[in-house]
PDB file of C-alpha atoms in Angstrom:
ATOM      1  CA  MET A   1       0.000  -0.050   0.045  1.00  0.00           C
ATOM      2  CA  ILE A   2       1.525   3.597  -1.126  1.00  0.00           C
ATOM      3  CA  LYS A   3       2.226   5.500   2.164  1.00  0.00           C
ATOM      4  CA  PRO A   4       0.563   9.105   1.474  1.00  0.00           C
ATOM      5  CA  ASP A   5       2.083  12.237   1.241  1.00  0.00           C
ATOM      6  CA  ASP A   6       3.228  12.963   4.852  1.00  0.00           C
ATOM      7  CA  SER A   7       4.931  16.522   4.451  1.00  0.00           C
ATOM      8  CA  ARG A   8       3.103  18.326   1.611  1.00  0.00           C
ATOM      9  CA  LEU A   9       2.571  21.932   2.795  1.00  0.00           C
ATOM     10  CA  THR A  10       1.535  25.158   0.677  1.00  0.00           C
ATOM     11  CA  PRO A  11       4.780  27.873   0.195  1.00  0.00           C
ATOM     12  CA  ALA A  12       3.136  29.747   2.687  1.00  0.00           C
ATOM     13  CA  GLN A  13       2.767  26.895   5.073  1.00  0.00           C
ATOM     14  CA  TYR A  14       6.434  26.095   4.555  1.00  0.00           C
ATOM     15  CA  ALA A  15       7.816  29.127   5.284  1.00  0.00           C
ATOM     16  CA  LYS A  16       6.073  29.386   8.334  1.00  0.00           C
ATOM     17  CA  VAL A  17       7.047  26.296   9.848  1.00  0.00           C
ATOM     18  CA  ARG A  18      10.692  26.430   8.771  1.00  0.00           C
ATOM     19  CA  SER A  19      10.907  29.876  10.218  1.00  0.00           C
ATOM     20  CA  GLU A  20      10.066  28.314  13.550  1.00  0.00           C
ATOM     21  CA  ALA A  21      12.702  25.333  12.814  1.00  0.00           C
ATOM     22  CA  GLU A  22      15.254  28.254  12.591  1.00  0.00           C
ATOM     23  CA  ARG A  23      14.149  29.939  15.591  1.00  0.00           C
ATOM     24  CA  ALA A  24      14.296  26.665  17.650  1.00  0.00           C
ATOM     25  CA  LEU A  25      17.977  25.922  16.044  1.00  0.00           C
ATOM     26  CA  SER A  26      18.805  29.400  17.515  1.00  0.00           C
ATOM     27  CA  LEU A  27      17.600  29.478  20.712  1.00  0.00           C
ATOM     28  CA  ALA A  28      18.895  26.130  21.277  1.00  0.00           C
ATOM     29  CA  GLY A  29      22.580  26.812  19.946  1.00  0.00           C
ATOM     30  CA  ALA A  30      22.277  23.952  17.631  1.00  0.00           C
ATOM     31  CA  LEU A  31      23.501  25.227  14.194  1.00  0.00           C
ATOM     32  CA  GLY A  32      26.107  23.610  12.917  1.00  0.00           C
ATOM     33  CA  ARG A  33      26.609  21.399  16.011  1.00  0.00           C
ATOM     34  CA  PHE A  34      25.998  17.192  14.506  1.00  0.00           C
ATOM     35  CA  PRO A  35      24.384  15.472  14.910  1.00  0.00           C
ATOM     36  CA  THR A  36      21.368  18.050  15.785  1.00  0.00           C
ATOM     37  CA  PRO A  37      21.388  18.131  19.842  1.00  0.00           C
ATOM     38  CA  ILE A  38      17.715  16.957  20.638  1.00  0.00           C
ATOM     39  CA  ASP A  39      17.727  17.730  23.817  1.00  0.00           C
ATOM     40  CA  ASP A  40      18.545  21.149  23.562  1.00  0.00           C
ATOM     41  CA  ILE A  41      15.799  21.602  21.161  1.00  0.00           C
ATOM     42  CA  MET A  42      13.118  19.945  23.368  1.00  0.00           C
ATOM     43  CA  ALA A  43      14.790  22.724  26.266  1.00  0.00           C
ATOM     44  CA  ALA A  44      14.374  25.501  23.927  1.00  0.00           C
ATOM     45  CA  ALA A  45      10.784  24.136  23.488  1.00  0.00           C
ATOM     46  CA  ASN A  46      10.155  23.764  27.229  1.00  0.00           C
ATOM     47  CA  VAL A  47       9.210  20.356  26.936  1.00  0.00           C
ATOM     48  CA  GLN A  48      10.519  17.470  28.562  1.00  0.00           C
ATOM     49  CA  GLU A  49      10.613  13.666  27.909  1.00  0.00           C
ATOM     50  CA  VAL A  50       9.165  10.622  30.005  1.00  0.00           C
ATOM     51  CA  LYS A  51      11.761   8.069  29.827  1.00  0.00           C
ATOM     52  CA  GLU A  52       9.565   5.407  31.718  1.00  0.00           C
ATOM     53  CA  ASP A  53       7.916   3.259  28.905  1.00  0.00           C
ATOM     54  CA  VAL A  54       4.318   4.522  29.860  1.00  0.00           C
ATOM     55  CA  LEU A  55       2.825   4.628  26.472  1.00  0.00           C
ATOM     56  CA  ASN A  56       0.924   1.650  26.877  1.00  0.00           C
ATOM     57  CA  GLU A  57      -2.586   0.379  25.316  1.00  0.00           C
ATOM     58  CA  GLY A  58      -4.222   1.689  29.260  1.00  0.00           C
ATOM     59  CA  PHE A  59      -2.483   4.842  29.131  1.00  0.00           C
ATOM     60  CA  ILE A  60      -3.855   5.546  25.547  1.00  0.00           C
ATOM     61  CA  LEU A  61      -7.050   4.818  26.154  1.00  0.00           C
ATOM     62  CA  LYS A  62      -7.374   7.026  29.561  1.00  0.00           C
ATOM     63  CA  LEU A  63      -6.004   9.920  27.260  1.00  0.00           C
ATOM     64  CA  ARG A  64      -8.698   9.344  24.600  1.00  0.00           C
ATOM     65  CA  ARG A  65     -11.444   9.267  27.100  1.00  0.00           C
ATOM     66  CA  GLN A  66      -9.925  12.339  28.252  1.00  0.00           C
ATOM     67  CA  ALA A  67      -9.623  14.066  24.808  1.00  0.00           C
ATOM     68  CA  SER A  68     -12.596  15.232  22.671  1.00  0.00           C
ATOM     69  CA  GLY A  69     -13.288  15.216  19.018  1.00  0.00           C
ATOM     70  CA  ALA A  70     -10.271  14.567  16.415  1.00  0.00           C
ATOM     71  CA  LEU A  71      -8.564  12.648  19.104  1.00  0.00           C
ATOM     72  CA  LYS A  72     -11.278   9.865  19.588  1.00  0.00           C
ATOM     73  CA  SER A  73     -10.769   9.204  15.835  1.00  0.00           C
ATOM     74  CA  ALA A  74     -10.283   5.464  14.998  1.00  0.00           C
ATOM     75  CA  LEU A  75      -5.805   5.290  15.228  1.00  0.00           C
ATOM     76  CA  SER A  76      -3.691   2.660  14.712  1.00  0.00           C
ATOM     77  CA  LYS A  77      -0.672   2.089  16.950  1.00  0.00           C
ATOM     78  CA  VAL A  78       0.391   5.616  18.920  1.00  0.00           C
ATOM     79  CA  ILE A  79       3.930   5.970  18.058  1.00  0.00           C
ATOM     80  CA  GLY A  80       4.308   9.299  19.613  1.00  0.00           C
ATOM     81  CA  LEU A  81       2.353  11.768  21.987  1.00  0.00           C
ATOM     82  CA  PHE A  82       2.443  15.515  23.548  1.00  0.00           C
ATOM     83  CA  ASP A  83       0.814  16.284  26.461  1.00  0.00           C
ATOM     84  CA  ALA A  84       0.402  20.002  26.159  1.00  0.00           C
ATOM     85  CA  LYS A  85      -0.955  20.880  29.610  1.00  0.00           C
ATOM     86  CA  ALA A  86       2.082  19.238  31.400  1.00  0.00           C
ATOM     87  CA  ARG A  87       4.192  19.970  28.669  1.00  0.00           C
ATOM     88  CA  LEU A  88       5.658  15.970  28.588  1.00  0.00           C
ATOM     89  CA  VAL A  89       6.507  14.105  25.503  1.00  0.00           C
ATOM     90  CA  PHE A  90       6.037  10.292  25.257  1.00  0.00           C
ATOM     91  CA  ILE A  91       7.597   7.899  22.657  1.00  0.00           C
ATOM     92  CA  ASP A  92       7.051   4.581  21.986  1.00  0.00           C
ATOM     93  CA  ARG A  93      10.059   2.853  23.141  1.00  0.00           C
ATOM     94  CA  THR A  94       9.877  -0.107  20.636  1.00  0.00           C
ATOM     95  CA  LEU A  95      10.687   1.981  17.886  1.00  0.00           C
ATOM     96  CA  HIS A  96      14.279   1.956  16.297  1.00  0.00           C
ATOM     97  CA  VAL A  97      16.527   4.215  17.735  1.00  0.00           C
ATOM     98  CA  VAL A  98      16.651   7.011  14.691  1.00  0.00           C
ATOM     99  CA  LYS A  99      12.867   6.509  14.449  1.00  0.00           C
ATOM    100  CA  GLN A 100      12.570   7.844  18.196  1.00  0.00           C
ATOM    101  CA  THR A 101      14.545  10.515  17.153  1.00  0.00           C
ATOM    102  CA  PHE A 102      12.147  12.005  14.490  1.00  0.00           C
ATOM    103  CA  VAL A 103       9.300  11.778  16.597  1.00  0.00           C
ATOM    104  CA  ARG A 104      11.078  12.867  19.563  1.00  0.00           C
ATOM    105  CA  LEU A 105      11.220  16.379  17.041  1.00  0.00           C
ATOM    106  CA  HIS A 106       7.947  15.923  15.812  1.00  0.00           C
ATOM    107  CA  GLU A 107       6.297  15.972  19.227  1.00  0.00           C
ATOM    108  CA  THR A 108       8.742  18.892  20.137  1.00  0.00           C
ATOM    109  CA  GLY A 109       7.354  20.577  16.907  1.00  0.00           C
ATOM    110  CA  HIS A 110       3.834  20.254  18.105  1.00  0.00           C
ATOM    111  CA  ALA A 111       5.141  22.065  21.630  1.00  0.00           C
ATOM    112  CA  PHE A 112       7.081  24.736  19.456  1.00  0.00           C
ATOM    113  CA  MET A 113       4.719  26.393  16.940  1.00  0.00           C
ATOM    114  CA  ALA A 114       2.304  27.716  19.402  1.00  0.00           C
ATOM    115  CA  TRP A 115      -0.552  27.718  16.900  1.00  0.00           C
ATOM    116  CA  GLN A 116      -0.753  23.877  17.371  1.00  0.00           C
ATOM    117  CA  ARG A 117       0.262  23.827  21.363  1.00  0.00           C
ATOM    118  CA  ASP A 118      -2.495  26.296  22.326  1.00  0.00           C
ATOM    119  CA  LEU A 119      -5.234  24.481  19.980  1.00  0.00           C
ATOM    120  CA  TYR A 120      -4.601  21.114  21.303  1.00  0.00           C
ATOM    121  CA  ALA A 121      -4.361  19.800  24.890  1.00  0.00           C
ATOM    122  CA  VAL A 122      -2.925  16.312  23.558  1.00  0.00           C
ATOM    123  CA  VAL A 123      -1.716  15.595  20.157  1.00  0.00           C
ATOM    124  CA  GLU A 124      -1.699  11.736  19.322  1.00  0.00           C
ATOM    125  CA  ASP A 125       0.407  10.359  16.470  1.00  0.00           C
ATOM    126  CA  CYS A 126       0.368   7.251  14.788  1.00  0.00           C
ATOM    127  CA  ASP A 127       0.621   5.431  11.856  1.00  0.00           C
ATOM    128  CA  GLN A 128      -2.468   6.075   9.711  1.00  0.00           C
ATOM    129  CA  THR A 129      -3.963   9.659   8.770  1.00  0.00           C
ATOM    130  CA  ILE A 130      -6.302  11.259  11.370  1.00  0.00           C
ATOM    131  CA  GLU A 131      -9.376  12.328  10.063  1.00  0.00           C
ATOM    132  CA  ALA A 132      -9.925  15.930  11.203  1.00  0.00           C
ATOM    133  CA  ALA A 133      -7.989  18.118   8.207  1.00  0.00           C
ATOM    134  CA  THR A 134      -6.905  20.257  11.001  1.00  0.00           C
ATOM    135  CA  ALA A 135      -5.067  17.197  12.592  1.00  0.00           C
ATOM    136  CA  ASP A 136      -3.771  16.060   9.618  1.00  0.00           C
ATOM    137  CA  LEU A 137      -2.073  19.471   8.822  1.00  0.00           C
ATOM    138  CA  PHE A 138      -0.532  19.695  12.208  1.00  0.00           C
ATOM    139  CA  ASP A 139       0.861  16.423  11.753  1.00  0.00           C
ATOM    140  CA  ARG A 140       2.615  17.574   8.370  1.00  0.00           C
ATOM    141  CA  GLU A 141       3.774  20.722  10.020  1.00  0.00           C
ATOM    142  CA  ALA A 142       5.287  18.701  12.698  1.00  0.00           C
ATOM    143  CA  ASN A 143       6.884  16.322   9.974  1.00  0.00           C
ATOM    144  CA  VAL A 144       8.241  19.551   8.004  1.00  0.00           C
ATOM    145  CA  PHE A 145       9.758  20.789  11.691  1.00  0.00           C
ATOM    146  CA  ALA A 146      11.423  17.746  12.434  1.00  0.00           C
ATOM    147  CA  SER A 147      12.982  17.579   8.907  1.00  0.00           C
ATOM    148  CA  GLU A 148      14.436  21.036   9.088  1.00  0.00           C
ATOM    149  CA  VAL A 149      15.829  20.957  12.697  1.00  0.00           C
ATOM    150  CA  VAL A 150      17.489  17.424  11.716  1.00  0.00           C
ATOM    151  CA  PHE A 151      18.936  18.447   8.550  1.00  0.00           C
ATOM    152  CA  GLN A 152      19.897  21.720   9.837  1.00  0.00           C
ATOM    153  CA  LEU A 153      18.024  23.805   7.204  1.00  0.00           C
ATOM    154  CA  ASP A 154      20.333  23.805   4.179  1.00  0.00           C
ATOM    155  CA  GLY A 155      22.878  22.616   5.789  1.00  0.00           C
ATOM    156  CA  PHE A 156      22.387  18.831   4.460  1.00  0.00           C
ATOM    157  CA  THR A 157      21.564  20.055   1.289  1.00  0.00           C
ATOM    158  CA  LYS A 158      24.639  22.496   0.910  1.00  0.00           C
ATOM    159  CA  GLU A 159      27.034  19.376   1.922  1.00  0.00           C
ATOM    160  CA  ALA A 160      25.360  16.852  -0.285  1.00  0.00           C
ATOM    161  CA  GLU A 161      25.993  19.394  -3.138  1.00  0.00           C
ATOM    162  CA  GLU A 162      29.682  19.617  -2.758  1.00  0.00           C
ATOM    163  CA  LYS A 163      29.710  15.247  -3.673  1.00  0.00           C
ATOM    164  CA  THR A 164      29.100  13.720  -6.576  1.00  0.00           C
ATOM    165  CA  PHE A 165      25.660  12.854  -7.458  1.00  0.00           C
ATOM    166  CA  GLY A 166      24.562   9.264  -6.358  1.00  0.00           C
ATOM    167  CA  ILE A 167      22.148   7.261  -4.064  1.00  0.00           C
ATOM    168  CA  LEU A 168      25.798   6.768  -1.752  1.00  0.00           C
ATOM    169  CA  VAL A 169      25.505  10.731  -0.569  1.00  0.00           C
ATOM    170  CA  PRO A 170      22.088  10.820   1.525  1.00  0.00           C
ATOM    171  CA  VAL A 171      23.486   7.229   2.727  1.00  0.00           C
ATOM    172  CA  ASN A 172      26.445   8.565   3.860  1.00  0.00           C
ATOM    173  CA  LEU A 173      25.325  11.823   5.424  1.00  0.00           C
ATOM    174  CA  SER A 174      22.731  10.127   7.248  1.00  0.00           C
ATOM    175  CA  LYS A 175      24.905   9.144  10.220  1.00  0.00           C
ATOM    176  CA  LYS A 176      26.495  12.690  10.486  1.00  0.00           C
ATOM    177  CA  TYR A 177      22.889  14.272  10.727  1.00  0.00           C
ATOM    178  CA  GLY A 178      21.432  11.497  12.842  1.00  0.00           C
ATOM    179  CA  ALA A 179      18.771  10.731  10.294  1.00  0.00           C
ATOM    180  CA  SER A 180      17.345   8.073   8.859  1.00  0.00           C
ATOM    181  CA  ILE A 181      18.642   6.538   5.304  1.00  0.00           C
ATOM    182  CA  TYR A 182      14.889   6.883   4.330  1.00  0.00           C
ATOM    183  CA  SER A 183      14.242  10.595   5.261  1.00  0.00           C
ATOM    184  CA  SER A 184      17.648  11.286   4.028  1.00  0.00           C
ATOM    185  CA  VAL A 185      17.242   9.649   0.720  1.00  0.00           C
ATOM    186  CA  ARG A 186      13.599  11.719   0.482  1.00  0.00           C
ATOM    187  CA  ARG A 187      15.395  14.922   1.750  1.00  0.00           C
ATOM    188  CA  TYR A 188      18.476  14.778  -1.126  1.00  0.00           C
ATOM    189  CA  VAL A 189      16.011  14.214  -3.661  1.00  0.00           C
ATOM    190  CA  SER A 190      13.084  16.600  -2.621  1.00  0.00           C
ATOM    191  CA  HIS A 191      15.383  19.470  -2.295  1.00  0.00           C
ATOM    192  CA  ASN A 192      17.491  18.496  -5.389  1.00  0.00           C
ATOM    193  CA  TRP A 193      17.874  21.206  -8.150  1.00  0.00           C
ATOM    194  CA  ARG A 194      17.959  18.164 -10.844  1.00  0.00           C
ATOM    195  CA  ALA A 195      15.364  16.283 -12.283  1.00  0.00           C
ATOM    196  CA  CYS A 196      15.420  13.583 -10.016  1.00  0.00           C
ATOM    197  CA  THR A 197      13.341  10.729  -8.381  1.00  0.00           C
ATOM    198  CA  VAL A 198      13.293   8.025  -5.904  1.00  0.00           C
ATOM    199  CA  VAL A 199      11.271   5.023  -5.843  1.00  0.00           C
ATOM    200  CA  VAL A 200      10.765   3.300  -2.295  1.00  0.00           C
ATOM    201  CA  LEU A 201       9.940  -0.094  -2.343  1.00  0.00           C
ATOM    202  CA  ASN A 202       9.247  -2.343   0.011  1.00  0.00           C
ATOM    203  CA  PRO A 203      11.713  -5.349   0.178  1.00  0.00           C
ATOM    204  CA  PRO A 204      11.081  -7.790  -2.382  1.00  0.00           C
ATOM    205  CA  GLU A 205       9.356 -11.266  -1.445  1.00  0.00           C
ATOM    206  CA  LEU A 206       9.582 -14.248  -3.793  1.00  0.00           C
ATOM    207  CA  ASN A 207       6.845 -15.224  -5.542  1.00  0.00           C
ATOM    208  CA  PRO A 208       6.348 -18.267  -8.520  1.00  0.00           C
ATOM    209  CA  GLY A 209       6.478 -17.362 -11.686  1.00  0.00           C
ATOM    210  CA  ASP A 210       7.772 -13.955 -11.189  1.00  0.00           C
ATOM    211  CA  GLY A 211      10.837 -14.604  -9.407  1.00  0.00           C
ATOM    212  CA  PHE A 212       9.827 -11.669  -7.088  1.00  0.00           C
ATOM    213  CA  ARG A 213       7.568  -8.916  -6.259  1.00  0.00           C
ATOM    214  CA  ALA A 214       8.425  -5.783  -4.417  1.00  0.00           C
ATOM    215  CA  SER A 215       5.433  -3.375  -3.621  1.00  0.00           C
ATOM    216  CA  LEU A 216       5.598   0.507  -3.849  1.00  0.00           C
ATOM    217  CA  ARG A 217       5.724   2.211  -0.731  1.00  0.00           C
ATOM    218  CA  ARG A 218       6.280   5.803  -2.003  1.00  0.00           C
ATOM    219  CA  HIS A 219       7.848   8.009  -4.481  1.00  0.00           C
ATOM    220  CA  CYS A 220       9.648  11.165  -3.931  1.00  0.00           C
ATOM    221  CA  SER A 221      10.385  13.832  -6.920  1.00  0.00           C
ATOM    222  CA  SER A 222      12.604  16.867  -7.256  1.00  0.00           C
ATOM    223  CA  PRO A 223      10.470  20.281  -8.012  1.00  0.00           C
ATOM    224  CA  ARG A 224      12.356  19.825 -11.602  1.00  0.00           C
ATOM    225  CA  PHE A 225      11.834  16.426 -12.207  1.00  0.00           C
ATOM    226  CA  THR A 226       7.731  16.934 -11.560  1.00  0.00           C
ATOM    227  CA  GLU A 227       8.220  20.198 -13.760  1.00  0.00           C
ATOM    228  CA  ILE A 228       9.265  17.762 -16.785  1.00  0.00           C
ATOM    229  CA  PHE A 229       7.933  14.569 -15.894  1.00  0.00           C
ATOM    230  CA  GLY A 230       4.771  15.536 -14.287  1.00  0.00           C
ATOM    231  CA  GLU A 231       3.319  12.379 -12.074  1.00  0.00           C
ATOM    232  CA  ILE A 232       4.518   9.365 -13.432  1.00  0.00           C
ATOM    233  CA  ASN A 233       1.785   6.534 -12.681  1.00  0.00           C
ATOM    234  CA  TRP A 234       4.154   3.956 -11.349  1.00  0.00           C
ATOM    235  CA  PRO A 235       3.292   0.319 -10.715  1.00  0.00           C
ATOM    236  CA  LEU A 236       2.454  -0.847  -7.620  1.00  0.00           C
ATOM    237  CA  VAL A 237       4.150  -3.702  -7.955  1.00  0.00           C
ATOM    238  CA  PHE A 238       7.723  -4.466  -9.530  1.00  0.00           C
ATOM    239  CA  THR A 239       9.058  -7.604 -10.833  1.00  0.00           C
ATOM    240  CA  PRO A 240      12.269  -8.537 -12.802  1.00  0.00           C
ATOM    241  CA  ASP A 241      10.689  -8.002 -15.919  1.00  0.00           C
ATOM    242  CA  HIS A 242      10.324  -4.493 -15.328  1.00  0.00           C
ATOM    243  CA  PRO A 243      13.275  -1.771 -16.139  1.00  0.00           C
ATOM    244  CA  VAL A 244      13.015  -0.598 -12.531  1.00  0.00           C
ATOM    245  CA  GLY A 245      12.444  -4.036 -10.603  1.00  0.00           C
ATOM    246  CA  ALA A 246      15.452  -5.336 -12.554  1.00  0.00           C
ATOM    247  CA  MET A 247      17.526  -3.350 -10.617  1.00  0.00           C
ATOM    248  CA  ILE A 248      16.514  -4.268  -7.335  1.00  0.00           C
ATOM    249  CA  PRO A 249      19.335  -5.582  -5.282  1.00  0.00           C
ATOM    250  CA  ILE A 250      18.908  -9.652  -4.152  1.00  0.00           C
ATOM    251  CA  ASN A 251      20.964 -12.378  -3.050  1.00  0.00           C
ATOM    252  CA  GLY A 252      22.321 -10.048  -0.017  1.00  0.00           C
ATOM    253  CA  ARG A 253      23.486  -7.277  -2.205  1.00  0.00           C
ATOM    254  CA  LYS A 254      23.067  -4.076  -0.970  1.00  0.00           C
ATOM    255  CA  MET A 255      23.647  -2.016  -4.359  1.00  0.00           C
ATOM    256  CA  SER A 256      23.263  -2.570  -8.002  1.00  0.00           C
ATOM    257  CA  GLY A 257      25.172  -0.955 -10.531  1.00  0.00           C
ATOM    258  CA  LYS A 258      24.314   2.175 -12.582  1.00  0.00           C
ATOM    259  CA  GLN A 259      22.056   1.695 -15.559  1.00  0.00           C
ATOM    260  CA  MET A 260      20.138   3.268 -18.254  1.00  0.00           C
ATOM    261  CA  ILE A 261      16.666   3.666 -18.542  1.00  0.00           C
ATOM    262  CA  SER A 262      14.266   5.867 -20.710  1.00  0.00           C
ATOM    263  CA  LEU A 263      11.415   8.186 -19.330  1.00  0.00           C
ATOM    264  CA  LYS A 264       8.656  10.277 -21.116  1.00  0.00           C
ATOM    265  CA  ASP A 265       8.200  13.359 -20.174  1.00  0.00           C
ATOM    266  CA  ARG A 266       4.647  15.065 -19.847  1.00  0.00           C
ATOM    267  CA  ASN A 267       4.572  15.786 -23.668  1.00  0.00           C
ATOM    268  CA  GLY A 268       5.883  12.730 -24.503  1.00  0.00           C
ATOM    269  CA  HIS A 269       9.279  13.118 -25.262  1.00  0.00           C
ATOM    270  CA  THR A 270      11.848  10.016 -24.194  1.00  0.00           C
ATOM    271  CA  HIS A 271      14.635  11.421 -22.123  1.00  0.00           C
ATOM    272  CA  GLU A 272      17.866   9.260 -21.231  1.00  0.00           C
ATOM    273  CA  CYS A 273      18.099   8.599 -17.591  1.00  0.00           C
ATOM    274  CA  ILE A 274      20.298   6.968 -15.084  1.00  0.00           C
ATOM    275  CA  ALA A 275      19.184   4.535 -12.229  1.00  0.00           C
ATOM    276  CA  GLU A 276      20.741   2.693  -9.783  1.00  0.00           C
ATOM    277  CA  ALA A 277      19.859   1.189  -6.626  1.00  0.00           C
ATOM    278  CA  PHE A 278      20.430   0.747  -2.722  1.00  0.00           C
ATOM    279  CA  THR A 279      19.034  -0.716   0.307  1.00  0.00           C
ATOM    280  CA  GLN A 280      19.195  -1.428   3.972  1.00  0.00           C
ATOM    281  CA  THR A 281      16.611  -4.567   4.055  1.00  0.00           C
ATOM    282  CA  TYR A 282      13.783  -2.195   5.169  1.00  0.00           C
ATOM    283  CA  GLN A 283      13.495  -0.727   1.826  1.00  0.00           C
ATOM    284  CA  VAL A 284      14.469  -0.217  -1.430  1.00  0.00           C
ATOM    285  CA  PHE A 285      15.323   2.740  -2.879  1.00  0.00           C
ATOM    286  CA  ILE A 286      15.852   3.206  -7.020  1.00  0.00           C
ATOM    287  CA  LEU A 287      17.265   6.929  -7.757  1.00  0.00           C
ATOM    288  CA  ILE A 288      16.646   7.908 -11.144  1.00  0.00           C
ATOM    289  CA  HIS A 289      17.784  11.179 -12.709  1.00  0.00           C
ATOM    290  CA  ALA A 290      18.038  12.786 -16.064  1.00  0.00           C
ATOM    291  CA  VAL A 291      21.328  12.699 -17.740  1.00  0.00           C
ATOM    292  CA  GLY A 292      21.002  16.331 -18.653  1.00  0.00           C
ATOM    293  CA  THR A 293      20.894  17.440 -15.004  1.00  0.00           C
ATOM    294  CA  LEU A 294      24.274  15.888 -13.868  1.00  0.00           C
ATOM    295  CA  THR A 295      26.227  18.930 -14.241  1.00  0.00           C
ATOM    296  CA  SER A 296      25.330  22.363 -13.714  1.00  0.00           C
ATOM    297  CA  SER A 297      28.024  23.630 -16.223  1.00  0.00           C
ATOM    298  CA  SER A 298      26.013  21.995 -19.769  1.00  0.00           C
ATOM    299  CA  ILE A 299      22.764  22.636 -20.492  1.00  0.00           C
ATOM    300  CA  ILE A 300      22.236  19.017 -22.435  1.00  0.00           C
ATOM    301  CA  MET A 301      18.491  18.792 -21.838  1.00  0.00           C
ATOM    302  CA  PRO A 302      16.125  21.721 -22.521  1.00  0.00           C
ATOM    303  CA  GLY A 303      14.955  24.202 -19.940  1.00  0.00           C
ATOM    304  CA  ILE A 304      17.221  22.397 -17.398  1.00  0.00           C
ATOM    305  CA  ARG A 305      20.012  24.513 -15.354  1.00  0.00           C
ATOM    306  CA  LYS A 306      20.883  24.956 -11.806  1.00  0.00           C
ATOM    307  CA  ASN A 307      18.967  28.017 -10.371  1.00  0.00           C
TER     308      ASN A 307
END
């Protein structure tokens, strides 16, 4: 099942959230410190984390009975929670350590952005979308806040730009910034000036007749890629007979070599692209970029240049 876009904001909304992230980094004295000191960011937001593992079903049910409206919507597993009255953050301790970092910043974003903090007494987060439009917007804003803070605004993008374009750039930088490979790859692509996209797949599963099948988890594109190619209708399932599926690393391999593939733009014109794949076992990342945007000095593809 394709994951919905969890960070889409209008330019005005994004600017507002980015300003708050910059303010948080400044108040915490965290700019240029790697990885971003999460404890200092939380202190700047005047919130504390409950270290005990209390985020259990009984605790959540109690909070839901006390909550109102949207918070009583049908939710799946709660992975983080911000209690605005007590200014406390709760984290699911069963999450991967790097995931806990992002959820911690997400909840801190709820606390730091005053328009959110003052509206909800308790904000619950889960793996499914909350039905209320406002709650959904707040979650997307909190995701963007967390991303801007952990990637130090433009710091990650500027450092990545100094390196030769490729899938290992965000993979290698992820540790320095204390981010997951998943979020680092998405950040690398979504903030890139090139025409590039990443297709994120779930791990391949053996399937008689097909060899293997890997379902589509999410795809993310740079603004330039979307401008040229539009929204590509990727298959929901990839097999070895698809050009992208054929690149999926199997048999214990983590990467596949670079290969040429062709994509048609929104006008039906064919463009040569380079694709490469990487997996850290949890997801498979297929990074694709148009040949004409590999360098900023040569304009091979009409209309493409570095801004």
